[in-house]
Amino acid sequence: MKRHLHVACAIIELEGKILAAQRSAAMTLSFKWEFPGGKIEAGESPEECLVRELMEELGVTVFISAALSPATHTYPDFTVTLYPFTCRVTGGIITPHEHHALQWIEPQRMPELDWAAADLPVIGEYMALAANCENPAL
């Protein structure tokens, strides 16, 4: 039976752009782009996980603005359900502790990056919401 991971992820917004994180060579799905975040631990809400993971991975505190729809994807070796949230940084300086690279990108340019497949439905929902909103970054 494949393992099923539950992961909280952040669409961090700043001045009309979002933060994309590139996985490192040591990570599964090496060099794919993703929204930063991590595995939800037992007894932890997705929101609590996101706050913890962003401090560990990027050294920042965040304000969570809104939840998007959870998205499930099955890879050959495992299944992952993402719990995405839009948020903004409220403290700290973004520093990549685990990722190979970080990039601020306009929402309409997100499809140009080589994203992990699990993130694609999240991108689709985010772009649809942004298209129906005056502010391009929600």
PDB file of C-alpha atoms in Angstrom:
ATOM      1  CA  MET A   1       0.000   0.000   0.000  1.00  0.00           C
ATOM      2  CA  LYS A   2       1.298   3.438  -0.924  1.00  0.00           C
ATOM      3  CA  ARG A   3       1.874   5.958   1.817  1.00  0.00           C
ATOM      4  CA  HIS A   4      -0.464   8.959   1.822  1.00  0.00           C
ATOM      5  CA  LEU A   5       1.073  12.259   2.918  1.00  0.00           C
ATOM      6  CA  HIS A   6      -0.950  15.243   4.091  1.00  0.00           C
ATOM      7  CA  VAL A   7       0.906  18.492   3.395  1.00  0.00           C
ATOM      8  CA  ALA A   8       0.111  22.136   4.121  1.00  0.00           C
ATOM      9  CA  CYS A   9       1.489  24.563   1.528  1.00  0.00           C
ATOM     10  CA  ALA A  10       1.729  28.341   1.281  1.00  0.00           C
ATOM     11  CA  ILE A  11       1.029  30.647  -1.612  1.00  0.00           C
ATOM     12  CA  ILE A  12       3.006  33.552  -0.181  1.00  0.00           C
ATOM     13  CA  GLU A  13       1.944  36.834  -1.781  1.00  0.00           C
ATOM     14  CA  LEU A  14       3.924  40.070  -2.022  1.00  0.00           C
ATOM     15  CA  GLU A  15       3.338  43.051  -4.310  1.00  0.00           C
ATOM     16  CA  GLY A  16       1.414  41.087  -6.948  1.00  0.00           C
ATOM     17  CA  LYS A  17       3.829  38.132  -6.996  1.00  0.00           C
ATOM     18  CA  ILE A  18       3.930  34.730  -5.331  1.00  0.00           C
ATOM     19  CA  LEU A  19       6.885  32.782  -3.943  1.00  0.00           C
ATOM     20  CA  ALA A  20       7.875  29.575  -5.735  1.00  0.00           C
ATOM     21  CA  ALA A  21      10.386  27.210  -4.118  1.00  0.00           C
ATOM     22  CA  GLN A  22      12.594  24.782  -6.038  1.00  0.00           C
ATOM     23  CA  ARG A  23      13.203  21.430  -4.363  1.00  0.00           C
ATOM     24  CA  SER A  24      16.830  20.508  -3.668  1.00  0.00           C
ATOM     25  CA  ALA A  25      18.775  17.612  -5.198  1.00  0.00           C
ATOM     26  CA  ALA A  26      18.411  15.676  -1.922  1.00  0.00           C
ATOM     27  CA  MET A  27      14.593  15.854  -1.961  1.00  0.00           C
ATOM     28  CA  THR A  28      12.075  13.601  -3.694  1.00  0.00           C
ATOM     29  CA  LEU A  29      11.018  15.249  -6.985  1.00  0.00           C
ATOM     30  CA  SER A  30      14.413  16.977  -7.176  1.00  0.00           C
ATOM     31  CA  PHE A  31      14.465  20.443  -8.726  1.00  0.00           C
ATOM     32  CA  LYS A  32      10.699  20.580  -9.256  1.00  0.00           C
ATOM     33  CA  TRP A  33       9.037  23.824  -8.166  1.00  0.00           C
ATOM     34  CA  GLU A  34       6.493  23.828  -5.358  1.00  0.00           C
ATOM     35  CA  PHE A  35       4.750  26.010  -2.837  1.00  0.00           C
ATOM     36  CA  PRO A  36       6.687  25.887   0.450  1.00  0.00           C
ATOM     37  CA  GLY A  37       5.236  23.893   3.316  1.00  0.00           C
ATOM     38  CA  GLY A  38       5.441  20.428   4.778  1.00  0.00           C
ATOM     39  CA  LYS A  39       3.900  17.326   6.295  1.00  0.00           C
ATOM     40  CA  ILE A  40       1.102  17.724   8.806  1.00  0.00           C
ATOM     41  CA  GLU A  41       2.013  15.983  12.064  1.00  0.00           C
ATOM     42  CA  ALA A  42      -0.422  14.000  14.246  1.00  0.00           C
ATOM     43  CA  GLY A  43      -2.681  16.320  16.239  1.00  0.00           C
ATOM     44  CA  GLU A  44      -1.684  19.351  14.160  1.00  0.00           C
ATOM     45  CA  SER A  45      -4.088  21.419  12.028  1.00  0.00           C
ATOM     46  CA  PRO A  46      -3.016  22.332   8.484  1.00  0.00           C
ATOM     47  CA  GLU A  47      -2.730  25.967   9.601  1.00  0.00           C
ATOM     48  CA  GLU A  48      -0.512  25.071  12.583  1.00  0.00           C
ATOM     49  CA  CYS A  49       1.640  22.933  10.307  1.00  0.00           C
ATOM     50  CA  LEU A  50       2.046  25.745   7.819  1.00  0.00           C
ATOM     51  CA  VAL A  51       3.160  28.223  10.466  1.00  0.00           C
ATOM     52  CA  ARG A  52       5.695  25.701  11.844  1.00  0.00           C
ATOM     53  CA  GLU A  53       7.010  24.620   8.441  1.00  0.00           C
ATOM     54  CA  LEU A  54       7.481  28.163   7.117  1.00  0.00           C
ATOM     55  CA  MET A  55       9.516  29.046  10.193  1.00  0.00           C
ATOM     56  CA  GLU A  56      11.642  25.891   9.735  1.00  0.00           C
ATOM     57  CA  GLU A  57      12.048  26.117   5.931  1.00  0.00           C
ATOM     58  CA  LEU A  58      12.183  29.874   5.369  1.00  0.00           C
ATOM     59  CA  GLY A  59      12.677  31.509   8.794  1.00  0.00           C
ATOM     60  CA  VAL A  60       9.491  33.584   8.595  1.00  0.00           C
ATOM     61  CA  THR A  61       6.189  34.072  10.381  1.00  0.00           C
ATOM     62  CA  VAL A  62       3.055  34.462   8.283  1.00  0.00           C
ATOM     63  CA  PHE A  63      -0.527  35.638   8.368  1.00  0.00           C
ATOM     64  CA  ILE A  64      -2.816  33.107   6.683  1.00  0.00           C
ATOM     65  CA  SER A  65      -5.346  34.915   4.485  1.00  0.00           C
ATOM     66  CA  ALA A  66      -7.487  32.164   2.958  1.00  0.00           C
ATOM     67  CA  ALA A  67      -7.701  28.429   2.314  1.00  0.00           C
ATOM     68  CA  LEU A  68      -7.957  26.999  -1.185  1.00  0.00           C
ATOM     69  CA  SER A  69      -9.386  23.580  -2.005  1.00  0.00           C
ATOM     70  CA  PRO A  70      -7.340  20.547  -0.937  1.00  0.00           C
ATOM     71  CA  ALA A  71      -5.813  18.712  -3.911  1.00  0.00           C
ATOM     72  CA  THR A  72      -4.792  15.041  -4.035  1.00  0.00           C
ATOM     73  CA  HIS A  73      -2.268  13.591  -6.475  1.00  0.00           C
ATOM     74  CA  THR A  74      -0.900  10.061  -6.756  1.00  0.00           C
ATOM     75  CA  TYR A  75       2.741   9.627  -7.740  1.00  0.00           C
ATOM     76  CA  PRO A  76       4.159   6.154  -8.523  1.00  0.00           C
ATOM     77  CA  ASP A  77       5.450   5.675  -4.939  1.00  0.00           C
ATOM     78  CA  PHE A  78       3.076   7.744  -2.799  1.00  0.00           C
ATOM     79  CA  THR A  79      -0.070   9.875  -2.691  1.00  0.00           C
ATOM     80  CA  VAL A  80      -0.114  13.439  -1.404  1.00  0.00           C
ATOM     81  CA  THR A  81      -2.985  15.695  -0.408  1.00  0.00           C
ATOM     82  CA  LEU A  82      -2.076  19.385  -0.393  1.00  0.00           C
ATOM     83  CA  TYR A  83      -3.877  21.869   1.852  1.00  0.00           C
ATOM     84  CA  PRO A  84      -3.048  25.234   0.242  1.00  0.00           C
ATOM     85  CA  PHE A  85      -3.354  28.645   1.899  1.00  0.00           C
ATOM     86  CA  THR A  86      -2.687  32.146   0.654  1.00  0.00           C
ATOM     87  CA  CYS A  87      -0.625  34.113   3.138  1.00  0.00           C
ATOM     88  CA  ARG A  88       1.790  36.985   3.631  1.00  0.00           C
ATOM     89  CA  VAL A  89       5.001  37.270   5.606  1.00  0.00           C
ATOM     90  CA  THR A  90       4.652  39.164   8.897  1.00  0.00           C
ATOM     91  CA  GLY A  91       8.138  38.669  10.335  1.00  0.00           C
ATOM     92  CA  GLY A  92      11.639  37.457   9.551  1.00  0.00           C
ATOM     93  CA  ILE A  93      13.667  37.458   6.361  1.00  0.00           C
ATOM     94  CA  ILE A  94      12.964  34.757   3.786  1.00  0.00           C
ATOM     95  CA  THR A  95      15.972  32.438   3.814  1.00  0.00           C
ATOM     96  CA  PRO A  96      15.942  29.066   1.996  1.00  0.00           C
ATOM     97  CA  HIS A  97      17.013  26.470   4.600  1.00  0.00           C
ATOM     98  CA  GLU A  98      15.930  23.416   2.585  1.00  0.00           C
ATOM     99  CA  HIS A  99      15.216  24.506  -1.007  1.00  0.00           C
ATOM    100  CA  HIS A 100      17.634  24.831  -3.915  1.00  0.00           C
ATOM    101  CA  ALA A 101      16.189  28.185  -5.048  1.00  0.00           C
ATOM    102  CA  LEU A 102      13.363  30.653  -4.455  1.00  0.00           C
ATOM    103  CA  GLN A 103      11.707  32.891  -7.035  1.00  0.00           C
ATOM    104  CA  TRP A 104       9.077  35.635  -6.858  1.00  0.00           C
ATOM    105  CA  ILE A 105       6.862  35.231  -9.908  1.00  0.00           C
ATOM    106  CA  GLU A 106       3.737  36.871 -11.304  1.00  0.00           C
ATOM    107  CA  PRO A 107       0.749  34.518 -11.030  1.00  0.00           C
ATOM    108  CA  GLN A 108       0.221  34.430 -14.811  1.00  0.00           C
ATOM    109  CA  ARG A 109       3.837  33.219 -15.250  1.00  0.00           C
ATOM    110  CA  MET A 110       3.504  30.255 -12.861  1.00  0.00           C
ATOM    111  CA  PRO A 111       2.929  27.750 -15.727  1.00  0.00           C
ATOM    112  CA  GLU A 112       6.428  28.599 -17.056  1.00  0.00           C
ATOM    113  CA  LEU A 113       8.072  26.721 -14.158  1.00  0.00           C
ATOM    114  CA  ASP A 114       8.472  22.928 -13.917  1.00  0.00           C
ATOM    115  CA  TRP A 115       6.106  22.333 -10.981  1.00  0.00           C
ATOM    116  CA  ALA A 116       5.571  19.147  -8.986  1.00  0.00           C
ATOM    117  CA  ALA A 117       2.406  17.562 -10.406  1.00  0.00           C
ATOM    118  CA  ALA A 118       0.559  17.823  -7.074  1.00  0.00           C
ATOM    119  CA  ASP A 119       0.844  21.619  -7.203  1.00  0.00           C
ATOM    120  CA  LEU A 120      -0.790  21.989 -10.632  1.00  0.00           C
ATOM    121  CA  PRO A 121      -4.444  21.914  -9.441  1.00  0.00           C
ATOM    122  CA  VAL A 122      -3.545  24.478  -6.761  1.00  0.00           C
ATOM    123  CA  ILE A 123      -2.049  26.743  -9.424  1.00  0.00           C
ATOM    124  CA  GLY A 124      -5.178  26.322 -11.565  1.00  0.00           C
ATOM    125  CA  GLU A 125      -7.503  27.293  -8.720  1.00  0.00           C
ATOM    126  CA  TYR A 126      -5.308  30.215  -7.676  1.00  0.00           C
ATOM    127  CA  MET A 127      -5.125  31.568 -11.234  1.00  0.00           C
ATOM    128  CA  ALA A 128      -8.909  31.236 -11.645  1.00  0.00           C
ATOM    129  CA  LEU A 129      -9.477  33.135  -8.405  1.00  0.00           C
ATOM    130  CA  ALA A 130      -6.953  35.812  -9.410  1.00  0.00           C
ATOM    131  CA  ALA A 131      -8.642  36.215 -12.812  1.00  0.00           C
ATOM    132  CA  ASN A 132     -11.955  36.959 -11.054  1.00  0.00           C
ATOM    133  CA  CYS A 133     -10.388  39.498  -8.716  1.00  0.00           C
ATOM    134  CA  GLU A 134      -9.224  43.095  -9.246  1.00  0.00           C
ATOM    135  CA  ASN A 135      -5.935  42.426  -7.447  1.00  0.00           C
ATOM    136  CA  PRO A 136      -3.876  39.971  -9.570  1.00  0.00           C
ATOM    137  CA  ALA A 137      -2.457  38.339  -6.416  1.00  0.00           C
ATOM    138  CA  LEU A 138      -5.859  38.055  -4.679  1.00  0.00           C
TER     139      LEU A 138
END
